[in-house]
Short mmCIF file of C-alpha atoms and ligand atoms in Angstrom, two decimals:
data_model
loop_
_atom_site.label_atom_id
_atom_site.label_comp_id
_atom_site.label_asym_id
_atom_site.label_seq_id
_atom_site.Cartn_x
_atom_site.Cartn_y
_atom_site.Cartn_z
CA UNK U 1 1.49 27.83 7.19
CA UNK U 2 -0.99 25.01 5.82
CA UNK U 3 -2.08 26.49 2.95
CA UNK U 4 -1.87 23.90 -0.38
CA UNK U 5 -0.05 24.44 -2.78
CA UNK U 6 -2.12 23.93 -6.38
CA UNK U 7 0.50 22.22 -8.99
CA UNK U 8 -2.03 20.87 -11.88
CA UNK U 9 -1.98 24.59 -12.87
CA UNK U 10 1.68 25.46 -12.82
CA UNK U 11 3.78 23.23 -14.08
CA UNK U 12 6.61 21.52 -14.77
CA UNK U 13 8.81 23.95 -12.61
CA UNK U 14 7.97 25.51 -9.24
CA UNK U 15 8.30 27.93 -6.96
CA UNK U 16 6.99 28.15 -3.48
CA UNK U 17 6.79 30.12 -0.40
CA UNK U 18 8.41 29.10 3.23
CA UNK U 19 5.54 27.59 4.67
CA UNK U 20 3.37 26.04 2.01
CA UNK U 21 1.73 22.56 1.56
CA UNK U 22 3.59 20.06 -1.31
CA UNK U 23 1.61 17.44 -0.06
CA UNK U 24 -0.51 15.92 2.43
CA UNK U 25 -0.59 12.40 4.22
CA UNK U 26 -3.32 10.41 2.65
CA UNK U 27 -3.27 12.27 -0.73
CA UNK U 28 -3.33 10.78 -4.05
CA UNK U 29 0.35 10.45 -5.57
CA UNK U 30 0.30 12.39 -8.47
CA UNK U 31 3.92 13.94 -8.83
CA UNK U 32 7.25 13.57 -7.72
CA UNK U 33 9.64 16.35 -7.05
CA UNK U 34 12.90 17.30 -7.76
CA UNK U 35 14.17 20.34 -5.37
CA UNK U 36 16.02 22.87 -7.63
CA UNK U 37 16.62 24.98 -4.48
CA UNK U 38 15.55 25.35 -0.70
CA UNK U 39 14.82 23.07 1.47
CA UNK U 40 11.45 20.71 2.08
CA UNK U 41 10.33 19.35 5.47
CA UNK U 42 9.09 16.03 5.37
CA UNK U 43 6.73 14.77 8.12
CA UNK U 44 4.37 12.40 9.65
CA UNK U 45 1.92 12.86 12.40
CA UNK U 46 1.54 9.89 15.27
CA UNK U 47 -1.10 8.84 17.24
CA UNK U 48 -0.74 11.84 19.66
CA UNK U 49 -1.31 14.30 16.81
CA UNK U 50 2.67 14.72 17.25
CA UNK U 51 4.09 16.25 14.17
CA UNK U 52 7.23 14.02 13.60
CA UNK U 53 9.57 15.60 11.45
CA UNK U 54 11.13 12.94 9.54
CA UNK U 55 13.92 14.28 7.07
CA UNK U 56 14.44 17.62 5.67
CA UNK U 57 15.42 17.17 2.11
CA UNK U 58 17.66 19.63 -0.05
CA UNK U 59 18.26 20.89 -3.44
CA UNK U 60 19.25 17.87 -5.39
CA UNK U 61 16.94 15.86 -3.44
CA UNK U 62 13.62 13.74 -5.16
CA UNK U 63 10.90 13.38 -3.02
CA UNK U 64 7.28 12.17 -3.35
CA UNK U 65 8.43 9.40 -5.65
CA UNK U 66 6.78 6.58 -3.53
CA UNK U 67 3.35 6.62 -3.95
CA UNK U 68 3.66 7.60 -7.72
CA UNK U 69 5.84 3.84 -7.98
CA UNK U 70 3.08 1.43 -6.26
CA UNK U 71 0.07 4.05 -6.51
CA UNK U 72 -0.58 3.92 -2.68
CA UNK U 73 -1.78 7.18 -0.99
CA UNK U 74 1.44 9.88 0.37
CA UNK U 75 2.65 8.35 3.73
CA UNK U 76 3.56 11.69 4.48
CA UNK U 77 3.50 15.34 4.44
CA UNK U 78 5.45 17.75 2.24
CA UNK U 79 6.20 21.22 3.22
CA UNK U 80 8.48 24.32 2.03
CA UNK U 81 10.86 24.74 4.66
CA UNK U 82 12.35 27.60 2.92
CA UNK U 83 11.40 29.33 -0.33
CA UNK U 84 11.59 26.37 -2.71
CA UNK U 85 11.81 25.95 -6.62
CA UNK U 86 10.74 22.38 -7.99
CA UNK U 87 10.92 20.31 -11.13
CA UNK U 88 7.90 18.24 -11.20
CA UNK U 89 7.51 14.63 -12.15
CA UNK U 90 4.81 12.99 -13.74
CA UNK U 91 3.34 9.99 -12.86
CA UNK U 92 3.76 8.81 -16.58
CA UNK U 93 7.14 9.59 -16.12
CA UNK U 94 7.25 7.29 -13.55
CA UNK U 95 5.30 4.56 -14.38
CA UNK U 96 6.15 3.79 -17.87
CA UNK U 97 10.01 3.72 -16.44
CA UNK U 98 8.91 1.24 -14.11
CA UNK U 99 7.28 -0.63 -16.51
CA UNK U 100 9.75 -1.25 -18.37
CA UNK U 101 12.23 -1.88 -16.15
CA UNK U 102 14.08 -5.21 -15.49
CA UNK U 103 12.46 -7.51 -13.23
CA UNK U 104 15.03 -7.41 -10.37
CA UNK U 105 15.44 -4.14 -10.64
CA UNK U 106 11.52 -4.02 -10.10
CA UNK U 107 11.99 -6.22 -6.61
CA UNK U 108 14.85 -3.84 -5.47
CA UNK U 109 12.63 -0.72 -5.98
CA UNK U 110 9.46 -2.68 -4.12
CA UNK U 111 11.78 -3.66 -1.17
CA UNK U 112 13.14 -0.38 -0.63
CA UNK U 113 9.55 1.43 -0.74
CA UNK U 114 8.37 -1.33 1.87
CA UNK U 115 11.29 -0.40 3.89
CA UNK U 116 10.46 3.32 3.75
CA UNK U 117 6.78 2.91 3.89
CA UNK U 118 7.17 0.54 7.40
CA UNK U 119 9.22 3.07 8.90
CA UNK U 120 6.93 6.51 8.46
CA UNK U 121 4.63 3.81 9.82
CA UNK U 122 6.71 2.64 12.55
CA UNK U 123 7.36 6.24 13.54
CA UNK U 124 3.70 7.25 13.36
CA UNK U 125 2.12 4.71 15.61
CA UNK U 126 4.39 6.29 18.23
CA UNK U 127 5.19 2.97 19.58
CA UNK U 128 8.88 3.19 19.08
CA UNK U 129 11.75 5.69 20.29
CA UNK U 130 14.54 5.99 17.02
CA UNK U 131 17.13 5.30 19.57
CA UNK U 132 20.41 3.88 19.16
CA UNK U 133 18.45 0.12 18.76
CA UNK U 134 16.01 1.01 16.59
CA UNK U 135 18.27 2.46 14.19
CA UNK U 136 20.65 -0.86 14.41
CA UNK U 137 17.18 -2.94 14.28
CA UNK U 138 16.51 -0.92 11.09
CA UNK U 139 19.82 -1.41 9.31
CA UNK U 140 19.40 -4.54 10.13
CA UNK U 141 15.89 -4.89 8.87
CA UNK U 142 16.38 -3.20 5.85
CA UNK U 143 20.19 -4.92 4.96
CA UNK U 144 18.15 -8.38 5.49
CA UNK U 145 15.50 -7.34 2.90
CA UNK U 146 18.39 -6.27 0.27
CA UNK U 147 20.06 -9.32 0.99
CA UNK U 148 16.95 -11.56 -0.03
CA UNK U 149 16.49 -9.61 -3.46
CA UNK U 150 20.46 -10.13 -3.92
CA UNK U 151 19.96 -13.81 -3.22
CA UNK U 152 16.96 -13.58 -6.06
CA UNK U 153 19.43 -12.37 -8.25
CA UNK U 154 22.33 -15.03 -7.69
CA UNK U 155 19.73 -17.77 -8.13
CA UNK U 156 18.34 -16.28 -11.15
CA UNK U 157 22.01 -16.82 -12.72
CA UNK U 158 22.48 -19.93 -10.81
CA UNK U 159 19.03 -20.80 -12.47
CA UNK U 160 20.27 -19.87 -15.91
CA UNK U 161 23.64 -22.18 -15.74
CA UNK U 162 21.28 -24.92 -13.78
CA UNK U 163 19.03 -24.70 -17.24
CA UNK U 164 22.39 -25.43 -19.33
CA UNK U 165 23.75 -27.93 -17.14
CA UNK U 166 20.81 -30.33 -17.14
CA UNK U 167 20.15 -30.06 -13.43
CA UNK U 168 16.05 -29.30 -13.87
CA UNK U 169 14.82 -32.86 -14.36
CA UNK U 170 11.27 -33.64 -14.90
CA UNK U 171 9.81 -35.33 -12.74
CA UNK U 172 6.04 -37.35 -13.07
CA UNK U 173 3.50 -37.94 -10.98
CA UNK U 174 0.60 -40.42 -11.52
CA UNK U 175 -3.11 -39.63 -12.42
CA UNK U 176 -5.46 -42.50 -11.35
CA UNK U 177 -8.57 -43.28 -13.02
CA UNK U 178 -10.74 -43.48 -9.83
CA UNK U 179 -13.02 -46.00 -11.33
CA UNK U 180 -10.34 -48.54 -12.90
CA UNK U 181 -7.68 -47.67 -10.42
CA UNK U 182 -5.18 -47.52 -13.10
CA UNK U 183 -2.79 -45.12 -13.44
CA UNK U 184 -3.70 -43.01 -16.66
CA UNK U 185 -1.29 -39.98 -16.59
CA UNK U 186 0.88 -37.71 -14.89
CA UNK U 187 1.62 -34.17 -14.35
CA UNK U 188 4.87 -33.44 -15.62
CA UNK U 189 6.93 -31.43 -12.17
CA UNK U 190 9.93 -29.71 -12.54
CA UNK U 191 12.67 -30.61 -10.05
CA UNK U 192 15.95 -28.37 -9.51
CA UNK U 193 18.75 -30.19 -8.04
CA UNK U 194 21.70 -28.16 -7.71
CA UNK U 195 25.51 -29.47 -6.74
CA UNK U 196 25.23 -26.50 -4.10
CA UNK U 197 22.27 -25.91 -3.03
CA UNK U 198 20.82 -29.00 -2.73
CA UNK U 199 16.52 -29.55 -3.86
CA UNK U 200 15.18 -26.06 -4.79
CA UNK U 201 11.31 -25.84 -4.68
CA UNK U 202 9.28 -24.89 -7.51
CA UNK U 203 7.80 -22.87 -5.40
CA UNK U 204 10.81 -20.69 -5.95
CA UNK U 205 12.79 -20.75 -8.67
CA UNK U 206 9.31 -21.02 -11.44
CA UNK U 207 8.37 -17.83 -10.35
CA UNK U 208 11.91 -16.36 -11.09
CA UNK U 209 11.59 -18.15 -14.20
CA UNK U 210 8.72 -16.70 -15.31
CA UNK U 211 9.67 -13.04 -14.31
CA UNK U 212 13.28 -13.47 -16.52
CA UNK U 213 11.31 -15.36 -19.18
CA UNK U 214 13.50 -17.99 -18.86
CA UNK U 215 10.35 -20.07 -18.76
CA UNK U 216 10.05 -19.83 -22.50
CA UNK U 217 12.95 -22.03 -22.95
CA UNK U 218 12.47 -24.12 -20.13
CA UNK U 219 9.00 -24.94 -21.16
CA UNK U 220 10.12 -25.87 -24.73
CA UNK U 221 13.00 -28.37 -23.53
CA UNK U 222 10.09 -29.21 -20.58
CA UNK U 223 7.63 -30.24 -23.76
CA UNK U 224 10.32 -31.96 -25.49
CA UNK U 225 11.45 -34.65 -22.73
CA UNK U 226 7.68 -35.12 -21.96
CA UNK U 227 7.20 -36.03 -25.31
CA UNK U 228 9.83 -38.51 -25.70
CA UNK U 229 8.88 -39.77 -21.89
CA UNK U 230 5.31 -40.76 -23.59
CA UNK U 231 7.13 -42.50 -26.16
CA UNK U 232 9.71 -44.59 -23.92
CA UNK U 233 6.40 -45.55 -21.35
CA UNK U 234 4.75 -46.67 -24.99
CA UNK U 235 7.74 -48.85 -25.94
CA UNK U 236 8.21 -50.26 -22.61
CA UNK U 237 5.30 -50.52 -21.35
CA UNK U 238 2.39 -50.23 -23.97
CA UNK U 239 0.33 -48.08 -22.24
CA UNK U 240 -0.79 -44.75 -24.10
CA UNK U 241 -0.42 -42.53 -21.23
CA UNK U 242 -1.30 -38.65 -21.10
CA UNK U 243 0.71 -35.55 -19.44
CA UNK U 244 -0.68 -33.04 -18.14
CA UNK U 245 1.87 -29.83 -18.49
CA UNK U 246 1.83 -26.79 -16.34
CA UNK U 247 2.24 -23.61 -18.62
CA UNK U 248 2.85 -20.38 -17.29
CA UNK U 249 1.15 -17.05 -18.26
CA UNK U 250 4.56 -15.90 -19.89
CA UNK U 251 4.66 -18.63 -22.17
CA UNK U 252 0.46 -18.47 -23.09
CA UNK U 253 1.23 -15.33 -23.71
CA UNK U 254 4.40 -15.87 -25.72
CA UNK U 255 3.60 -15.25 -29.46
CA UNK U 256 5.41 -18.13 -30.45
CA UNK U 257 3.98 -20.51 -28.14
CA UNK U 258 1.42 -22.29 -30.09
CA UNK U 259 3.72 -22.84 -33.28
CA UNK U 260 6.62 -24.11 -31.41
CA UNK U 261 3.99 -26.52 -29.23
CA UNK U 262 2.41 -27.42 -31.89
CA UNK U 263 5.72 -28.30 -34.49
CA UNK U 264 7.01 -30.00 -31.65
CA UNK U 265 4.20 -32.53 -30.97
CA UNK U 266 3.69 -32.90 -34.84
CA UNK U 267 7.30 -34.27 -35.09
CA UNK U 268 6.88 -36.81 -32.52
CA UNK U 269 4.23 -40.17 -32.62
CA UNK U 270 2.17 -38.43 -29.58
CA UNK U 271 -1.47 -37.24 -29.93
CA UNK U 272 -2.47 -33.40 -29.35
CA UNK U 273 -4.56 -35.55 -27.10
CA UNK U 274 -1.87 -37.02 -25.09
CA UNK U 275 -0.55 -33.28 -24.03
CA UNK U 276 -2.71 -31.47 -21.35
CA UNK U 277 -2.14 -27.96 -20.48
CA UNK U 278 -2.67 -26.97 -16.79
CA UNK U 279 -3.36 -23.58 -16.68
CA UNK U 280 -3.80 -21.37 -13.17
CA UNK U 281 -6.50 -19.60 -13.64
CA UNK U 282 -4.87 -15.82 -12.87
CA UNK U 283 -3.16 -16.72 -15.66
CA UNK U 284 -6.14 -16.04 -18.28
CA UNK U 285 -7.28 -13.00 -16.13
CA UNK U 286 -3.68 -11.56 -16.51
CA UNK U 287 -2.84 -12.62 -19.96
CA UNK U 288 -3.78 -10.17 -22.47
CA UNK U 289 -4.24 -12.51 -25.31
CA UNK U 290 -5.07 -15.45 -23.05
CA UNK U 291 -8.49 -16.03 -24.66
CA UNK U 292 -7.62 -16.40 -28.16
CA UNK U 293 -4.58 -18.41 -27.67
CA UNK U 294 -5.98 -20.80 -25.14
CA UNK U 295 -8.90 -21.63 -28.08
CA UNK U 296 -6.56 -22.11 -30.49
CA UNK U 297 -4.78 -25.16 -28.39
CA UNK U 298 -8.14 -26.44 -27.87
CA UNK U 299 -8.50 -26.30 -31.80
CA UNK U 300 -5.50 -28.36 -32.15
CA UNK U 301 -6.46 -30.92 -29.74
CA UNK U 302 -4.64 -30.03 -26.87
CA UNK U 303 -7.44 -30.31 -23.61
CA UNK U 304 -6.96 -27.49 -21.26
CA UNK U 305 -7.36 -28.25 -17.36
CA UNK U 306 -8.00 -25.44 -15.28
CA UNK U 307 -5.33 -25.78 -12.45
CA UNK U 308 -6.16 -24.84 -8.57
CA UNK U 309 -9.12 -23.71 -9.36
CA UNK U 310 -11.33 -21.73 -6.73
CA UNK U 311 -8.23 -20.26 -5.08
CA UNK U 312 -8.02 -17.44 -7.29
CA UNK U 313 -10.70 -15.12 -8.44
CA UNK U 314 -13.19 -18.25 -8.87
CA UNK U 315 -14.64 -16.26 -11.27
CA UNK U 316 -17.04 -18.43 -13.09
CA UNK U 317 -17.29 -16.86 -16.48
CA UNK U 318 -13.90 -18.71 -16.98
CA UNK U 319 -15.53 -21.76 -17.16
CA UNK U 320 -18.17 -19.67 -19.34
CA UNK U 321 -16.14 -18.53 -21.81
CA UNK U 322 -13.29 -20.94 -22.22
CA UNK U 323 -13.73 -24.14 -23.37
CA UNK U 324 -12.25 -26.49 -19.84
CA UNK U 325 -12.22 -30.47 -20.71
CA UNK U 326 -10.85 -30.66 -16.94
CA UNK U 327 -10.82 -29.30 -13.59
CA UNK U 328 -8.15 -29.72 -10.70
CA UNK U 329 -9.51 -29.70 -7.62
CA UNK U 330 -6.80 -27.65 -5.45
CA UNK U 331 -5.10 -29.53 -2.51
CA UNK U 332 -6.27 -26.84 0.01
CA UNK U 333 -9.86 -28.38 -0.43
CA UNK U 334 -8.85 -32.09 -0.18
CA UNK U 335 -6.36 -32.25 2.54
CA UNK U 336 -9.00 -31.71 5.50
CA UNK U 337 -11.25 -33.62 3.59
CA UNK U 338 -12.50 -36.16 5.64
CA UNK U 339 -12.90 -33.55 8.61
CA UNK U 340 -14.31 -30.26 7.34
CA UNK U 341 -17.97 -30.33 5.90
CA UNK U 342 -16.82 -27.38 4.49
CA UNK U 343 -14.49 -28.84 2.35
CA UNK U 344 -16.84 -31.53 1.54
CA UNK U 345 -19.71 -29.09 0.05
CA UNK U 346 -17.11 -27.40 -1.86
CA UNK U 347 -15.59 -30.46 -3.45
CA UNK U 348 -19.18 -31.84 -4.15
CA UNK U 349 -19.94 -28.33 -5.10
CA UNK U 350 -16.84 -27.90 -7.94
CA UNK U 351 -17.69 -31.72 -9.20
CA UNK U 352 -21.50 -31.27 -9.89
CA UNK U 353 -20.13 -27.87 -11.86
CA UNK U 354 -17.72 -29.55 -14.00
CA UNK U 355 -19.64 -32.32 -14.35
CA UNK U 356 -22.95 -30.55 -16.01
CA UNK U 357 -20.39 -27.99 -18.30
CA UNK U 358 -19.00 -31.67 -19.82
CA UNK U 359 -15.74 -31.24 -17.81
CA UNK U 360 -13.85 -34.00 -16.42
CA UNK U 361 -12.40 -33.49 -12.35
CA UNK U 362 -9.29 -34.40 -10.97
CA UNK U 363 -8.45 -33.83 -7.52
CA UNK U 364 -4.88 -33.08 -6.24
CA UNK U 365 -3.39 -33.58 -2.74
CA UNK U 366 -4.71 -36.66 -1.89
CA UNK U 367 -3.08 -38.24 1.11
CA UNK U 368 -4.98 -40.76 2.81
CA UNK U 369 -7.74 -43.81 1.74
CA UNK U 370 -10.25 -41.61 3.68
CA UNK U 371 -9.82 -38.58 1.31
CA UNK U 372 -9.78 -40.96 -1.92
CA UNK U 373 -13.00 -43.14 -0.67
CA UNK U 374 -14.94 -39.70 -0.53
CA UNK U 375 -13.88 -38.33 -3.60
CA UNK U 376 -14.60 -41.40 -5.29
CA UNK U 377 -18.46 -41.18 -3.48
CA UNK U 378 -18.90 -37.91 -4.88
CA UNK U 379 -18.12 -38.80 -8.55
CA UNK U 380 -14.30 -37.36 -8.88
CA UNK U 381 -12.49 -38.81 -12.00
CA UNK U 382 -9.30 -38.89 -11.27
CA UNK U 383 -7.08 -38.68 -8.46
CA UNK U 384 -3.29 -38.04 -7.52
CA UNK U 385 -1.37 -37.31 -4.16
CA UNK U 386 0.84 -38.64 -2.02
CA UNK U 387 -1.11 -41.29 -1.27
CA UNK U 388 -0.68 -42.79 -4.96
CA UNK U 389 2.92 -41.73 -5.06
CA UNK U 390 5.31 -38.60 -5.38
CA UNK U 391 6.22 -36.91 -8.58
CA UNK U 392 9.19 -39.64 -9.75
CA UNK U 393 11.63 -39.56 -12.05
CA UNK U 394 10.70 -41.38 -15.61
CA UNK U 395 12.53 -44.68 -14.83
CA UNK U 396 10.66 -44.85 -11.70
CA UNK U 397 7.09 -43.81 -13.20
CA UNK U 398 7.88 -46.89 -15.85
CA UNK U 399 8.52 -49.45 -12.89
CA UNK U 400 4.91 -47.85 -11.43
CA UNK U 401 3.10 -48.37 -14.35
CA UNK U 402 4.53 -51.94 -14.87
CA UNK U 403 3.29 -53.72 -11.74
CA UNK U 404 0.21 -51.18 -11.73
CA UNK U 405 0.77 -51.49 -8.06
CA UNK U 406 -2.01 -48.95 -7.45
CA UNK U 407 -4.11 -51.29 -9.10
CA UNK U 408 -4.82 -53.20 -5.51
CA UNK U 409 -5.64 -50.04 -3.51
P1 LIG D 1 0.80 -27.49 -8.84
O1 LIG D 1 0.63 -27.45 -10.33
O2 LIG D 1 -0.42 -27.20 -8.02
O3 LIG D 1 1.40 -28.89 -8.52
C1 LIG D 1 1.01 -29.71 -7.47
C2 LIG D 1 1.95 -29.60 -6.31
O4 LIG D 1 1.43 -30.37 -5.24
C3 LIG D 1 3.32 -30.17 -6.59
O5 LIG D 1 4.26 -29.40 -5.84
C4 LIG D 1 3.22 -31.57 -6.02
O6 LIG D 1 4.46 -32.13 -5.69
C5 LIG D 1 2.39 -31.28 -4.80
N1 LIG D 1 1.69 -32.48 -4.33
C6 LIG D 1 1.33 -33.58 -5.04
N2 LIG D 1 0.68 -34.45 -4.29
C7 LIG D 1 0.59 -33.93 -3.06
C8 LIG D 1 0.02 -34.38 -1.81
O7 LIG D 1 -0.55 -35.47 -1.71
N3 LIG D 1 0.12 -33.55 -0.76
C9 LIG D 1 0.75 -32.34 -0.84
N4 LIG D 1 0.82 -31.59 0.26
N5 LIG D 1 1.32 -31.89 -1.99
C10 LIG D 1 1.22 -32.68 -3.08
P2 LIG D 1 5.61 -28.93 -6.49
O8 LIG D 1 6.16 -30.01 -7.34
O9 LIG D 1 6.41 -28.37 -5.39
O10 LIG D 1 5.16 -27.80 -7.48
C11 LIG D 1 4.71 -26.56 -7.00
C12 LIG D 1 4.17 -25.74 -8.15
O11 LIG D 1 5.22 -25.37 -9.03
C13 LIG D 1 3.17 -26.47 -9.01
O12 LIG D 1 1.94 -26.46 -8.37
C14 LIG D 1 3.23 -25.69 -10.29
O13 LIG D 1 2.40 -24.55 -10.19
C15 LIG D 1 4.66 -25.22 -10.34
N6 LIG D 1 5.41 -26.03 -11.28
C16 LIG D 1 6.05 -27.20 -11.08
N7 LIG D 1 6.63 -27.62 -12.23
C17 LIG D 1 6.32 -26.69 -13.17
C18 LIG D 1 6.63 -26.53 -14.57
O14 LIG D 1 7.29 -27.36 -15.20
N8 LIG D 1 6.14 -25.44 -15.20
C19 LIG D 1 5.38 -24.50 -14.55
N9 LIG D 1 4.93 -23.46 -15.23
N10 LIG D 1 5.09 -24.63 -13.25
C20 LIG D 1 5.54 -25.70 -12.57
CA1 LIG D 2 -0.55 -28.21 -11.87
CA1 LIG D 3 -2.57 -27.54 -8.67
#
């Protein structure tokens, strides 16, 4: 009854005997199947060694799909119940499909597979009787995770009418020189405040832009108020301030990105300088053309800071290859600061490195004098947290920087 059946040979239509291996737990995912006719036994085996027949699938049916769409090894067996004839489906097929498919439609695919790939896992451990419960608990279960990807999808339009009804705002928060105590900057941070749903975090809905690409136009109107925010702070309050932008790896890798920064900045009275780009670093190991592009700001005076660094890959040949003027310390290292040696060796650590490659550090997250006073001893140019202030909105950023208040820290 085991015997496997070989289908690299014969292919792309099928026929096998009653009795004969499609696939095998734990193989590699090469093809789908579509059953022309017969039947195909799907199964699992659980702790016991229990065969567990799961389904038994009939013509019409696909099957094997699942580990061709995320690439992860068959979480269970295929058999010929019957006689069977197959179409077979490549994984090119497949994949390119995917590929190109809409982002939301992406997220409903993964949460169904997660929902099918818990369950053949659920019913393998052996741990759980499909009783009358379990099925409810896995409606349930399953109905929740469709629910979240539908909630994606209303917020993705409520996103889109939020974008043309001025409800982002950006919001600033201050960069302190750590030596002068004067506040030199701030990082531009989006803000979403919707009628209905009251503060929506970054957190959420800049991912969602950046999947729709929705970021493209939202970083362009982003650069645009930023721009004129430098110029109002100049008028009112003299001070030639920088901002420091976060770009996403949809827009670096945005053909247009560079032109339409670089018209826009030209048209105002602000410096290339005066206009940081944050970038995460996943961002250049993602972005295809990351390397050229992210030169060619640097060429036109724009300094790149490499954001969060050391809570991604770390990979050091970043620092190697592109051409950082800053470093942001990540939060995660600074808010245990004062208590974790840990931390402290890896703050010192990431200074001393961007201090020899000619790179200036600031470190984010700071909440308390404690955390400030250390980074200050270790040689840490600039600083922003909590502690300073909150990301404000601009009229609020103008009162800052006109009584320097920070100044007396
Ligand atoms: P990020 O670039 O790492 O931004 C710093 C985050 O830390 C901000 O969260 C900020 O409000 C928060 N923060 C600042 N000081 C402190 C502190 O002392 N303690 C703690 N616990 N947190 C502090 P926020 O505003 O929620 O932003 C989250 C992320 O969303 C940002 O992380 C950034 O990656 C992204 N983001 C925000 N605005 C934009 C935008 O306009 N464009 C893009 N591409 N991403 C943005
Ligand atoms: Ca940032
Ligand atoms: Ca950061």
């Amino acid at each position: 009854m085991f015997k496997k059946y070989d289908f690299t040979q014969k292919f792309p239509n099928q026929t096998l005997k009653a009795g004969e291996c499609i696939f095998q737990e734990g193989d590699k995912g090469e093809f789908a199947y579509i059953i022309d006719e017969g039947e195909v036994e799907i199964s699992t085996t659980s702790v016991n060694n229990e065969r567990i027949i799961l389904n038994i699938l009939k013509t019409g049916d696909l099957f094997g799909e699942l580990a061709l769409v995320d690439g992860s090894p068959r979480s269970a067996s295929a058999y010929a119940k019957t006689n069977v004839a197959l179409t077979i489906v490549t994984s090119e097929q497949v994949k390119t499909r995917i590929e190109d498919a809409d982002p939301i439609l992406k997220l409903l695919l993964m949460v169904v597979m997660k929902y099918f790939r818990s369950e053949t896992g659920r019913l393998r451990s052996g741990k759980e009787v499909l009783d009358q419960l379990t099925l409810e608990n896995t409606k349930k279960d399953y109905e929740d995770k469709i629910s979240h990807a539908i909630d994606l999808i209303r917020l993705e339009s409520e996103l889109r009418n939020a974008f043309d009804r001025n409800e982002l705002i950006p919001f600033y928060q201050p960069i302190i020189d750590l030596k002068t105590n004067l506040i030199v900057g701030f990082e531009v941070l989006l803000r979403w405040f919707s009628p209905t749903k009251g503060n929506v975090s970054p957190g959420i809905f800049i991912p969602l832009a950046e999947s729709t690409s929705l970021i493209i136009p939202i970083g362009e109107w982003l650069l645009k108020q930023g721009l004129k925010a430098i110029e109002e702070i100049k008028n009112k309050t003299n001070y030639d301030i920088f901002l420091s932008i976060n770009v996403a790896e949809k827009q670096i890798s945005y053909a247009d990105f560079l032109t339409s920064f670089k018209s826009r900045i030209n048209a105002s009275s602000v410096k290339p300088q005066q206009i940081k780009l944050e970038i995460l670093e996943r961002s250049l190991f993602e972005g295809e053309n990351a390397f050229s592009l992210v030169n060619q700001c640097r060429d036109f005076g724009l300094p790149l800071v490499i954001d969060d660094f050391g809570t991604g890959y770390a990979n050091l040949s970043y620092l190697k290859n592109f051409k950082f003027d800053t470093m942001k310390i990540d939060q995660s290292f600074v808010k245990d600061l004062e208590n974790s040696d840990k931390d402290l060796i890896i703050c010192r650590t990431l200074i001393d490195l961007s201090l020899g490659l000619n790179m200036t550090t600031v470190a984010e997250g700071i909440e308390n004098k404690l955390q400030l006073d250390i980074l200050r001893s270790l040689g840490c140019n600039y600083g922003q947290g909590y502690f300073f202030s909150p990301a404000l909105p601009l009229e609020k950023a103008i009162d800052l920087i006109q009584k320097q208040e920070i100044n007396r820290l």
